[in-house]
Amino acid sequence: MTFVDGLRADLGEAGILTGHDAEPYLTGQRGLYTGEALAVVRPASVDETALVVRACASAGVAIVPQGGNTGMSGGAVPVTADPAGNTARPSVVLSMSRMNRIVSVDPDRWTITAEAGATIEAVQQAAAAAGRLFAPDWGARGTATVGGAIATNAGGNNVVRYGTMRDHVLGLEAVLADGRVWDGLRALRKDSSGYDLKQLFIGAEGTLGVVTRAVLRLHPATPHAQSALAAVSGLDGLMPLLELAEARCGGDVTAFELVPDVGLERACEKFGLARPLEARAEFYVLVRLSSTEPVSDRLGAFLDEASECGWVIDAAVAVTDEHEERLWTIRDELPAMRLWDQHEHGVKLDTAVPIDRFGPYHDEVRRIAAELAPDALTYGFGHVGDGNVHMYVLPTNDDQVEPFLAVRDELRERIEEATFAYGGTLSAEHGIGQLLRDRIRHQKPEIEWDLMQAVKHALDPQGIMNPHKTLPADPRQA
Ligand code: MLT
Ligand code: ZN
């Protein structure tokens, strides 16, 4: 009996996909990476997951955990070769798609327990039905899963108020590389009893074990929410603007997102949306207040004061649900892959810098781009309230592609060096995966990679958990 037939005998037909049925699981959503696998394995329970991991461990088969496959860095797609170019060991994709249940909603504890394959949207809806808020949110909410969000320490649009996924995981359960199940499904807000092991699995991209369930933190529902798109006078005014919003709106600032005019214009044109405001500026901030109480007066007063200070030129305040939705549709359409046909040739980075340095950092990226690729389009968008913007330098028509490709590597390297020089990160919320594995090594001192390698070796001595992801191939050669 082959290895896959053995798994099929244990999990049944529904648990194994091969051939054509497996294909959608073997290419990442950005189309950057395609891998090969013996099969896509779909366990329906924690016990079945442990059984698969034990079978893989004894056969030396690698395991590539996968959630909604919306990842941006190739973390959930098998590699075909190791960093030295040798054929990688055979692998299975471990899809959590059948483990998608909401296990329990506990409003009195302010928690929800969900299986790893539950979508972010399903968790949001279950929490809302119990009068609570599950705060993490981003465009791919309907496909992205709890397990994938934990694996990448996903962020999204509400981090400025509620934090990243790391701030929402109170406990988790994981299948370890030897097939043992660690039940860490605790719901404690405080726990000083030694190493906080769950943190190791958050942001680890499945390289240390497979997260199967998690206890997630809930917040009070915020029935009153209102957003405004404010044209700003320049990037220098952004941080004072955020400070003013926090000072006047008492912690109700749930989102503070940077929207460039070039993206706004393109999104409106491409998706047939009306421009939300007449005034034009190079950048806008999409700010949302949400609260248990009405927010309209505070939003208006904040915008008035911001305009008196000269930081805001004009603003469109959403006065209907439809208007509110339109502002956020525009925001969700800003990723390059939604807007520009040539996007795959561009330099696209998920950078964050300390928030007080964002303006100068953005200027520096533009300076580098103007020097090396003067015809390209350069802008950042997204979670500026966290210092995290998705930085793009893109060719936007076919004629620009060839000259752009001639300088792309140098351009990317120079921007990455600038990011490090500003104390920033190349991976604020999209993980490392295959994409950044070797590019990110200069971001941290060697001792940090050494410590991570030690953790990896302790938890996965055989190296079967999502190999060749996250950790640089050999930090000592850096
Ligand atoms: C976003 O904030 O829209 C995404 O994280 C960025 C992207 O999809 O490129
Ligand atoms: Zn983002």
Tab-separated table of C-alpha atoms and ligand atoms in Angstrom:
chain	number	residue	atom	x	y	z
A	1	MET	CA	0.000	0.000	0.000
A	2	THR	CA	1.374	3.445	-0.873
A	3	PHE	CA	1.743	6.152	1.736
A	4	VAL	CA	-1.253	8.027	0.315
A	5	ASP	CA	-3.401	4.885	0.165
A	6	GLY	CA	-2.594	4.307	3.828
A	7	LEU	CA	-3.833	7.796	4.687
A	8	ARG	CA	-6.917	7.260	2.518
A	9	ALA	CA	-7.709	4.091	4.416
A	10	ASP	CA	-7.543	6.043	7.673
A	11	LEU	CA	-9.316	9.255	6.641
A	12	GLY	CA	-11.700	8.036	3.954
A	13	GLU	CA	-12.105	9.419	0.432
A	14	ALA	CA	-13.166	12.872	1.676
A	15	GLY	CA	-9.862	13.190	3.489
A	16	ILE	CA	-7.568	12.872	0.461
A	17	LEU	CA	-7.341	14.928	-2.717
A	18	THR	CA	-4.984	14.126	-5.554
A	19	GLY	CA	-4.537	15.057	-9.234
A	20	HIS	CA	-6.813	17.748	-10.581
A	21	ASP	CA	-8.689	18.086	-7.258
A	22	ALA	CA	-5.461	18.922	-5.448
A	23	GLU	CA	-4.343	21.656	-7.854
A	24	PRO	CA	-6.049	24.672	-6.232
A	25	TYR	CA	-4.178	23.893	-3.006
A	26	LEU	CA	-0.776	23.812	-4.704
A	27	THR	CA	-0.633	27.404	-5.939
A	28	GLY	CA	-0.715	30.404	-3.632
A	29	GLN	CA	-3.258	33.153	-4.195
A	30	ARG	CA	-0.728	35.582	-5.631
A	31	GLY	CA	0.283	32.961	-8.155
A	32	LEU	CA	3.917	33.450	-7.120
A	33	TYR	CA	4.456	29.924	-5.938
A	34	THR	CA	3.359	26.527	-7.136
A	35	GLY	CA	4.471	23.357	-5.430
A	36	GLU	CA	4.007	19.635	-5.586
A	37	ALA	CA	2.591	17.296	-2.993
A	38	LEU	CA	1.879	13.588	-2.695
A	39	ALA	CA	-1.664	14.588	-1.766
A	40	VAL	CA	-3.767	17.208	-0.093
A	41	VAL	CA	-4.816	15.699	3.208
A	42	ARG	CA	-7.976	16.989	4.892
A	43	PRO	CA	-8.406	15.690	8.423
A	44	ALA	CA	-11.812	16.224	10.042
A	45	SER	CA	-10.668	16.194	13.686
A	46	VAL	CA	-7.710	16.760	15.972
A	47	ASP	CA	-7.252	12.994	16.273
A	48	GLU	CA	-7.121	12.621	12.513
A	49	THR	CA	-4.615	15.484	12.316
A	50	ALA	CA	-2.409	13.739	14.879
A	51	LEU	CA	-2.707	10.488	12.940
A	52	VAL	CA	-1.564	12.205	9.732
A	53	VAL	CA	1.364	13.883	11.487
A	54	ARG	CA	2.467	10.569	13.026
A	55	ALA	CA	2.270	8.852	9.634
A	56	CYS	CA	4.315	11.639	8.028
A	57	ALA	CA	6.873	11.594	10.844
A	58	SER	CA	7.449	7.887	10.480
A	59	ALA	CA	7.691	8.092	6.672
A	60	GLY	CA	9.824	11.278	6.684
A	61	VAL	CA	7.196	13.150	4.665
A	62	ALA	CA	7.006	16.926	5.087
A	63	ILE	CA	3.785	18.606	6.224
A	64	VAL	CA	2.649	21.935	4.801
A	65	PRO	CA	-0.293	23.240	6.850
A	66	GLN	CA	-2.776	25.331	4.892
A	67	GLY	CA	-5.797	27.460	5.819
A	68	GLY	CA	-7.663	29.513	3.220
A	69	ASN	CA	-4.588	29.739	0.956
A	70	THR	CA	-4.867	33.530	0.887
A	71	GLY	CA	-1.283	33.951	2.142
A	72	MET	CA	0.910	36.600	0.553
A	73	SER	CA	4.323	35.005	1.101
A	74	GLY	CA	4.063	31.433	-0.146
A	75	GLY	CA	4.052	30.003	3.385
A	76	ALA	CA	1.286	27.483	2.711
A	77	VAL	CA	2.596	26.170	-0.614
A	78	PRO	CA	5.089	23.274	-0.686
A	79	VAL	CA	8.608	23.986	-1.899
A	80	THR	CA	9.934	21.873	-4.715
A	81	ALA	CA	13.629	22.411	-3.970
A	82	ASP	CA	15.690	23.174	-0.895
A	83	PRO	CA	17.810	26.366	-0.811
A	84	ALA	CA	20.766	24.495	-2.318
A	85	GLY	CA	18.610	23.545	-5.299
A	86	ASN	CA	18.213	19.876	-4.376
A	87	THR	CA	14.810	18.284	-4.768
A	88	ALA	CA	12.916	18.793	-1.529
A	89	ARG	CA	11.610	15.834	0.408
A	90	PRO	CA	8.088	14.698	-0.537
A	91	SER	CA	5.308	16.536	1.224
A	92	VAL	CA	1.600	16.613	1.866
A	93	VAL	CA	-0.494	19.759	2.091
A	94	LEU	CA	-2.433	19.537	5.340
A	95	SER	CA	-5.587	21.478	4.572
A	96	MET	CA	-7.653	22.470	7.604
A	97	SER	CA	-10.719	23.064	5.433
A	98	ARG	CA	-12.816	20.321	7.077
A	99	MET	CA	-11.966	21.538	10.569
A	100	ASN	CA	-14.006	24.711	10.252
A	101	ARG	CA	-16.382	24.557	13.210
A	102	ILE	CA	-17.069	27.194	15.790
A	103	VAL	CA	-16.623	25.040	18.894
A	104	SER	CA	-18.219	27.383	21.429
A	105	VAL	CA	-19.084	31.019	21.965
A	106	ASP	CA	-18.709	32.102	25.578
A	107	PRO	CA	-19.895	35.706	25.888
A	108	ASP	CA	-19.551	35.702	29.686
A	109	ARG	CA	-15.895	34.815	29.321
A	110	TRP	CA	-15.525	37.080	26.315
A	111	THR	CA	-14.104	34.233	24.264
A	112	ILE	CA	-14.890	32.143	21.224
A	113	THR	CA	-13.286	28.794	20.507
A	114	ALA	CA	-12.883	27.849	16.865
A	115	GLU	CA	-11.218	25.185	14.793
A	116	ALA	CA	-8.283	26.276	12.678
A	117	GLY	CA	-10.199	26.077	9.393
A	118	ALA	CA	-13.021	28.416	10.482
A	119	THR	CA	-12.978	31.596	8.451
A	120	ILE	CA	-12.394	34.979	10.060
A	121	GLU	CA	-15.845	35.997	8.820
A	122	ALA	CA	-17.504	32.970	10.438
A	123	VAL	CA	-15.863	33.864	13.751
A	124	GLN	CA	-16.947	37.503	13.376
A	125	GLN	CA	-20.522	36.425	12.670
A	126	ALA	CA	-20.698	33.953	15.548
A	127	ALA	CA	-19.346	36.601	17.921
A	128	ALA	CA	-21.828	39.188	16.621
A	129	ALA	CA	-24.731	36.770	17.133
A	130	ALA	CA	-23.711	36.622	20.805
A	131	GLY	CA	-23.500	40.414	21.076
A	132	ARG	CA	-19.712	40.481	21.013
A	133	LEU	CA	-17.032	41.654	18.587
A	134	PHE	CA	-14.234	39.582	17.104
A	135	ALA	CA	-12.036	42.456	15.997
A	136	PRO	CA	-9.460	41.149	13.469
A	137	ASP	CA	-10.632	42.094	9.989
A	138	TRP	CA	-9.246	42.452	6.481
A	139	GLY	CA	-10.351	42.082	2.869
A	140	ALA	CA	-9.940	38.293	2.662
A	141	ARG	CA	-12.147	37.742	5.751
A	142	GLY	CA	-14.421	35.324	3.891
A	143	THR	CA	-11.592	32.946	2.951
A	144	ALA	CA	-8.762	33.534	5.423
A	145	THR	CA	-8.898	31.186	8.388
A	146	VAL	CA	-8.165	31.282	12.093
A	147	GLY	CA	-5.233	28.900	11.629
A	148	GLY	CA	-3.702	30.918	8.803
A	149	ALA	CA	-4.179	34.169	10.715
A	150	ILE	CA	-2.437	32.669	13.742
A	151	ALA	CA	0.322	31.242	11.563
A	152	THR	CA	1.145	34.665	10.113
A	153	ASN	CA	0.167	36.791	13.129
A	154	ALA	CA	-2.183	38.566	10.752
A	155	GLY	CA	-3.093	42.200	11.303
A	156	GLY	CA	-5.582	44.031	9.118
A	157	ASN	CA	-7.551	47.209	9.529
A	158	ASN	CA	-8.390	47.208	13.252
A	159	VAL	CA	-4.939	46.743	14.738
A	160	VAL	CA	-4.653	50.389	15.748
A	161	ARG	CA	-7.307	49.740	18.400
A	162	TYR	CA	-7.313	45.978	19.061
A	163	GLY	CA	-3.869	44.673	18.125
A	164	THR	CA	-2.820	41.797	15.877
A	165	MET	CA	-3.869	38.163	16.011
A	166	ARG	CA	-1.302	37.656	18.764
A	167	ASP	CA	-3.379	39.912	20.982
A	168	HIS	CA	-6.464	37.775	20.382
A	169	VAL	CA	-5.199	34.280	21.094
A	170	LEU	CA	-5.771	33.330	24.725
A	171	GLY	CA	-5.068	29.657	24.219
A	172	LEU	CA	-4.492	27.122	21.527
A	173	GLU	CA	-4.221	23.476	20.733
A	174	ALA	CA	-1.484	22.172	18.481
A	175	VAL	CA	-0.376	18.868	17.047
A	176	LEU	CA	3.364	18.657	17.556
A	177	ALA	CA	5.821	17.322	14.999
A	178	ASP	CA	5.885	13.904	16.709
A	179	GLY	CA	2.086	13.620	16.627
A	180	ARG	CA	1.449	14.456	20.280
A	181	VAL	CA	-1.430	16.829	20.928
A	182	TRP	CA	-0.785	19.794	23.183
A	183	ASP	CA	-4.037	21.040	24.702
A	184	GLY	CA	-3.337	24.638	25.646
A	185	LEU	CA	-6.960	25.739	25.188
A	186	ARG	CA	-7.009	27.986	28.219
A	187	ALA	CA	-9.035	31.151	28.473
A	188	LEU	CA	-6.984	33.112	31.003
A	189	ARG	CA	-6.322	36.810	30.642
A	190	LYS	CA	-3.360	36.547	32.946
A	191	ASP	CA	-1.016	33.636	33.425
A	192	SER	CA	2.563	33.986	34.632
A	193	SER	CA	3.271	30.265	34.913
A	194	GLY	CA	6.486	30.120	32.906
A	195	TYR	CA	7.157	30.274	29.167
A	196	ASP	CA	4.143	31.341	27.149
A	197	LEU	CA	4.417	28.490	24.674
A	198	LYS	CA	1.392	29.453	22.614
A	199	GLN	CA	3.302	32.502	21.434
A	200	LEU	CA	5.786	30.219	19.683
A	201	PHE	CA	3.061	28.929	17.391
A	202	ILE	CA	1.781	32.409	16.536
A	203	GLY	CA	3.674	33.763	13.555
A	204	ALA	CA	5.533	30.443	13.114
A	205	GLU	CA	3.815	29.640	9.797
A	206	GLY	CA	3.347	26.005	10.758
A	207	THR	CA	7.068	25.374	11.131
A	208	LEU	CA	6.740	24.166	14.733
A	209	GLY	CA	3.451	22.258	14.693
A	210	VAL	CA	-0.117	22.408	13.432
A	211	VAL	CA	-2.539	24.677	15.246
A	212	THR	CA	-5.883	22.862	15.360
A	213	ARG	CA	-8.067	25.016	17.650
A	214	ALA	CA	-7.829	28.340	19.420
A	215	VAL	CA	-9.544	30.257	22.190
A	216	LEU	CA	-9.940	33.797	20.877
A	217	ARG	CA	-10.632	36.978	22.728
A	218	LEU	CA	-13.811	38.981	22.161
A	219	HIS	CA	-14.574	42.642	22.767
A	220	PRO	CA	-17.760	44.609	23.355
A	221	ALA	CA	-19.886	44.988	20.233
A	222	THR	CA	-19.682	48.462	18.751
A	223	PRO	CA	-23.085	49.147	17.198
A	224	HIS	CA	-22.148	52.750	16.462
A	225	ALA	CA	-19.490	53.013	13.783
A	226	GLN	CA	-18.793	55.806	11.382
A	227	SER	CA	-15.967	56.498	8.978
A	228	ALA	CA	-14.626	59.542	7.198
A	229	LEU	CA	-12.258	59.871	4.300
A	230	ALA	CA	-10.116	62.917	4.995
A	231	ALA	CA	-7.878	64.555	2.398
A	232	VAL	CA	-4.663	65.367	4.249
A	233	SER	CA	-2.240	68.187	3.641
A	234	GLY	CA	0.790	65.898	3.694
A	235	LEU	CA	2.356	62.888	5.314
A	236	ASP	CA	4.020	65.060	7.986
A	237	GLY	CA	0.634	65.843	9.477
A	238	LEU	CA	-0.412	62.192	9.824
A	239	MET	CA	0.947	61.429	13.248
A	240	PRO	CA	-0.316	64.657	14.823
A	241	LEU	CA	-3.649	63.795	13.207
A	242	LEU	CA	-3.648	60.339	14.782
A	243	GLU	CA	-2.708	61.825	18.128
A	244	LEU	CA	-5.555	64.319	17.863
A	245	ALA	CA	-7.995	61.549	16.947
A	246	GLU	CA	-6.904	59.461	19.933
A	247	ALA	CA	-7.049	62.463	22.252
A	248	ARG	CA	-10.517	63.635	21.158
A	249	CYS	CA	-12.168	60.314	20.445
A	250	GLY	CA	-11.305	58.491	23.626
A	251	GLY	CA	-9.902	55.250	22.253
A	252	ASP	CA	-12.688	54.764	19.705
A	253	VAL	CA	-10.350	55.071	16.719
A	254	THR	CA	-10.683	51.600	15.224
A	255	ALA	CA	-8.995	52.191	11.916
A	256	PHE	CA	-6.569	54.762	10.538
A	257	GLU	CA	-5.743	53.782	6.976
A	258	LEU	CA	-3.710	55.568	4.334
A	259	VAL	CA	-5.403	55.887	0.931
A	260	PRO	CA	-3.353	57.362	-1.939
A	261	ASP	CA	-5.204	59.376	-4.570
A	262	VAL	CA	-3.753	57.265	-7.348
A	263	GLY	CA	-5.248	54.119	-5.776
A	264	LEU	CA	-8.560	55.816	-4.972
A	265	GLU	CA	-8.916	57.096	-8.519
A	266	ARG	CA	-8.045	53.769	-10.062
A	267	ALA	CA	-10.329	51.768	-7.753
A	268	CYS	CA	-13.288	54.081	-8.448
A	269	GLU	CA	-12.680	53.901	-12.196
A	270	LYS	CA	-12.113	50.165	-12.319
A	271	PHE	CA	-15.015	49.140	-10.094
A	272	GLY	CA	-17.473	51.840	-11.171
A	273	LEU	CA	-17.605	53.594	-7.796
A	274	ALA	CA	-18.363	57.290	-7.325
A	275	ARG	CA	-15.488	59.361	-5.931
A	276	PRO	CA	-16.365	59.952	-2.297
A	277	LEU	CA	-15.132	63.557	-2.194
A	278	GLU	CA	-14.454	66.371	-4.611
A	279	ALA	CA	-11.305	67.719	-3.036
A	280	ARG	CA	-8.092	66.218	-4.256
A	281	ALA	CA	-4.964	65.547	-2.298
A	282	GLU	CA	-2.093	63.182	-2.805
A	283	PHE	CA	-3.190	61.189	0.243
A	284	TYR	CA	-6.307	60.599	2.309
A	285	VAL	CA	-6.817	58.980	5.668
A	286	LEU	CA	-9.748	56.666	6.157
A	287	VAL	CA	-10.566	56.908	9.823
A	288	ARG	CA	-13.267	54.903	11.573
A	289	LEU	CA	-14.628	55.470	15.035
A	290	SER	CA	-16.672	52.730	16.633
A	291	SER	CA	-18.208	52.580	20.028
A	292	THR	CA	-21.090	51.482	22.209
A	293	GLU	CA	-22.273	55.123	22.010
A	294	PRO	CA	-22.956	57.355	18.984
A	295	VAL	CA	-19.722	58.700	17.511
A	296	SER	CA	-20.963	61.236	14.997
A	297	ASP	CA	-20.435	64.362	17.104
A	298	ARG	CA	-16.936	63.386	18.100
A	299	LEU	CA	-15.992	62.503	14.533
A	300	GLY	CA	-17.265	65.891	13.316
A	301	ALA	CA	-15.496	67.805	16.092
A	302	PHE	CA	-12.252	65.967	15.463
A	303	LEU	CA	-12.377	66.723	11.724
A	304	ASP	CA	-13.154	70.400	12.385
A	305	GLU	CA	-10.211	70.728	14.736
A	306	ALA	CA	-7.933	68.843	12.328
A	307	SER	CA	-8.921	71.199	9.569
A	308	GLU	CA	-8.272	74.251	11.787
A	309	CYS	CA	-4.803	72.836	12.444
A	310	GLY	CA	-4.288	72.568	8.682
A	311	TRP	CA	-3.805	68.773	8.648
A	312	VAL	CA	-7.094	68.028	6.877
A	313	ILE	CA	-8.147	69.840	3.706
A	314	ASP	CA	-11.586	68.311	3.285
A	315	ALA	CA	-13.429	65.212	4.417
A	316	ALA	CA	-16.306	62.982	3.336
A	317	VAL	CA	-18.163	61.637	6.340
A	318	ALA	CA	-20.223	58.495	5.744
A	319	VAL	CA	-23.794	59.385	6.588
A	320	THR	CA	-25.493	56.210	5.381
A	321	ASP	CA	-24.605	52.522	5.657
A	322	GLU	CA	-24.203	52.447	1.902
A	323	HIS	CA	-21.765	55.330	2.003
A	324	GLU	CA	-19.841	53.659	4.814
A	325	GLU	CA	-19.666	50.436	2.833
A	326	ARG	CA	-18.460	52.249	-0.267
A	327	LEU	CA	-15.555	53.831	1.583
A	328	TRP	CA	-14.459	50.413	2.826
A	329	THR	CA	-14.972	48.785	-0.564
A	330	ILE	CA	-12.544	51.322	-2.013
A	331	ARG	CA	-10.122	50.490	0.789
A	332	ASP	CA	-10.400	46.736	0.191
A	333	GLU	CA	-9.747	47.213	-3.540
A	334	LEU	CA	-6.404	49.009	-3.033
A	335	PRO	CA	-4.053	45.966	-3.240
A	336	ALA	CA	-2.029	46.143	-6.456
A	337	MET	CA	-3.329	42.828	-7.755
A	338	ARG	CA	-6.822	44.362	-7.851
A	339	LEU	CA	-5.755	47.499	-9.698
A	340	TRP	CA	-2.833	47.069	-12.064
A	341	ASP	CA	-2.403	44.408	-14.743
A	342	GLN	CA	1.393	44.644	-14.506
A	343	HIS	CA	1.434	44.267	-10.709
A	344	GLU	CA	3.372	41.007	-10.646
A	345	HIS	CA	6.427	42.777	-12.073
A	346	GLY	CA	6.426	45.400	-9.340
A	347	VAL	CA	8.184	45.725	-6.025
A	348	LYS	CA	5.533	45.148	-3.355
A	349	LEU	CA	6.479	45.252	0.280
A	350	ASP	CA	4.633	44.764	3.567
A	351	THR	CA	6.806	47.113	5.569
A	352	ALA	CA	6.369	48.728	8.958
A	353	VAL	CA	8.553	51.338	10.604
A	354	PRO	CA	8.252	53.042	13.992
A	355	ILE	CA	5.221	55.273	13.486
A	356	ASP	CA	7.040	58.549	14.097
A	357	ARG	CA	9.389	57.729	11.200
A	358	PHE	CA	6.758	56.897	8.628
A	359	GLY	CA	6.833	60.255	6.763
A	360	PRO	CA	10.621	60.375	6.285
A	361	TYR	CA	10.668	56.665	5.411
A	362	HIS	CA	8.033	57.102	2.720
A	363	ASP	CA	10.011	60.060	1.308
A	364	GLU	CA	13.158	57.953	1.266
A	365	VAL	CA	11.443	55.142	-0.653
A	366	ARG	CA	10.185	57.678	-3.176
A	367	ARG	CA	13.657	59.147	-3.518
A	368	ILE	CA	15.163	55.717	-4.253
A	369	ALA	CA	12.389	54.908	-6.728
A	370	ALA	CA	12.737	58.274	-8.494
A	371	GLU	CA	16.451	57.638	-8.911
A	372	LEU	CA	16.213	54.086	-10.252
A	373	ALA	CA	12.777	53.839	-11.858
A	374	PRO	CA	11.529	57.375	-12.575
A	375	ASP	CA	8.605	56.168	-14.704
A	376	ALA	CA	7.257	53.789	-12.126
A	377	LEU	CA	4.366	54.531	-9.798
A	378	THR	CA	5.385	54.685	-6.141
A	379	TYR	CA	3.039	54.783	-3.195
A	380	GLY	CA	2.174	53.239	0.110
A	381	PHE	CA	-1.289	52.405	1.393
A	382	GLY	CA	-2.897	50.756	4.357
A	383	HIS	CA	-2.378	50.587	8.063
A	384	VAL	CA	-0.477	53.809	8.650
A	385	GLY	CA	-1.824	54.061	12.197
A	386	ASP	CA	0.392	51.054	12.950
A	387	GLY	CA	3.324	52.331	10.860
A	388	ASN	CA	2.514	49.462	8.427
A	389	VAL	CA	1.925	50.383	4.830
A	390	HIS	CA	2.059	48.200	1.789
A	391	MET	CA	4.752	49.953	-0.281
A	392	TYR	CA	4.576	49.636	-4.027
A	393	VAL	CA	6.848	50.619	-6.893
A	394	LEU	CA	5.046	49.467	-10.027
A	395	PRO	CA	5.159	49.658	-13.784
A	396	THR	CA	1.628	50.519	-14.869
A	397	ASN	CA	1.739	49.915	-18.577
A	398	ASP	CA	3.313	47.258	-20.761
A	399	ASP	CA	5.999	49.564	-22.183
A	400	GLN	CA	7.354	50.238	-18.713
A	401	VAL	CA	7.816	46.605	-17.808
A	402	GLU	CA	11.119	45.874	-19.517
A	403	PRO	CA	13.058	48.913	-18.232
A	404	PHE	CA	11.550	48.327	-14.813
A	405	LEU	CA	12.695	44.710	-14.708
A	406	ALA	CA	16.244	45.832	-15.495
A	407	VAL	CA	16.428	47.737	-12.189
A	408	ARG	CA	13.961	45.803	-10.067
A	409	ASP	CA	16.402	43.802	-7.953
A	410	GLU	CA	18.539	46.816	-7.129
A	411	LEU	CA	15.458	48.857	-6.370
A	412	ARG	CA	14.075	46.226	-4.034
A	413	GLU	CA	17.384	45.797	-2.247
A	414	ARG	CA	17.815	49.536	-1.749
A	415	ILE	CA	14.303	49.889	-0.333
A	416	GLU	CA	14.842	46.900	1.926
A	417	GLU	CA	18.099	48.392	3.219
A	418	ALA	CA	16.291	51.673	3.865
A	419	THR	CA	13.566	49.782	5.740
A	420	PHE	CA	16.154	48.199	8.022
A	421	ALA	CA	17.962	51.526	8.437
A	422	TYR	CA	14.699	53.055	9.657
A	423	GLY	CA	14.337	50.266	12.233
A	424	GLY	CA	11.569	48.623	10.242
A	425	THR	CA	10.417	45.190	9.199
A	426	LEU	CA	9.839	43.605	5.796
A	427	SER	CA	6.982	41.554	7.197
A	428	ALA	CA	4.478	43.480	9.254
A	429	GLU	CA	1.498	41.180	8.738
A	430	HIS	CA	1.992	38.877	5.745
A	431	GLY	CA	4.502	36.431	7.212
A	432	ILE	CA	7.839	35.356	5.789
A	433	GLY	CA	7.013	32.119	3.988
A	434	GLN	CA	9.213	31.469	0.972
A	435	LEU	CA	9.090	35.027	-0.282
A	436	LEU	CA	11.138	36.704	2.437
A	437	ARG	CA	12.976	33.764	3.962
A	438	ASP	CA	16.361	34.820	2.689
A	439	ARG	CA	15.681	38.535	2.304
A	440	ILE	CA	14.731	39.160	5.899
A	441	ARG	CA	17.882	37.830	7.536
A	442	HIS	CA	19.570	41.252	7.800
A	443	GLN	CA	16.633	42.572	9.756
A	444	LYS	CA	17.705	40.830	12.961
A	445	PRO	CA	21.015	40.045	14.580
A	446	GLU	CA	22.365	36.556	14.017
A	447	ILE	CA	21.690	35.616	17.620
A	448	GLU	CA	17.944	35.924	17.021
A	449	TRP	CA	18.025	33.536	14.088
A	450	ASP	CA	20.196	31.205	16.174
A	451	LEU	CA	17.591	31.194	18.920
A	452	MET	CA	14.828	30.544	16.421
A	453	GLN	CA	16.814	27.678	14.906
A	454	ALA	CA	17.238	26.235	18.406
A	455	VAL	CA	13.476	26.394	18.997
A	456	LYS	CA	12.820	24.828	15.606
A	457	HIS	CA	15.244	22.021	16.301
A	458	ALA	CA	13.751	21.367	19.755
A	459	LEU	CA	10.191	21.137	18.474
A	460	ASP	CA	10.807	19.607	15.059
A	461	PRO	CA	14.114	17.700	15.135
A	462	GLN	CA	13.289	15.833	11.927
A	463	GLY	CA	12.545	19.080	10.073
A	464	ILE	CA	9.216	17.863	8.686
A	465	MET	CA	7.058	20.837	9.660
A	466	ASN	CA	6.739	23.185	6.696
A	467	PRO	CA	10.414	22.958	5.717
A	468	HIS	CA	12.313	25.805	4.034
A	469	LYS	CA	9.917	28.473	5.268
A	470	THR	CA	10.282	31.340	7.740
A	471	LEU	CA	13.869	30.683	8.817
A	472	PRO	CA	16.741	31.827	6.597
A	473	ALA	CA	18.570	28.896	5.076
A	474	ASP	CA	21.786	29.446	6.960
A	475	PRO	CA	22.046	32.618	9.024
A	476	ARG	CA	25.753	32.091	9.637
A	477	GLN	CA	26.453	32.745	5.962
A	478	ALA	CA	24.647	36.072	6.133
B	1	MLT	C1	-4.323	44.947	2.644
B	1	MLT	O1	-4.091	45.600	3.660
B	1	MLT	O2	-5.181	45.281	1.801
B	1	MLT	C2	-3.524	43.720	2.387
B	1	MLT	O3	-2.855	43.330	3.535
B	1	MLT	C3	-2.529	44.063	1.328
B	1	MLT	C4	-2.529	43.248	0.134
B	1	MLT	O4	-3.434	42.448	-0.113
B	1	MLT	O5	-1.561	43.444	-0.617
B	2	ZN	ZN	-2.722	44.919	4.980
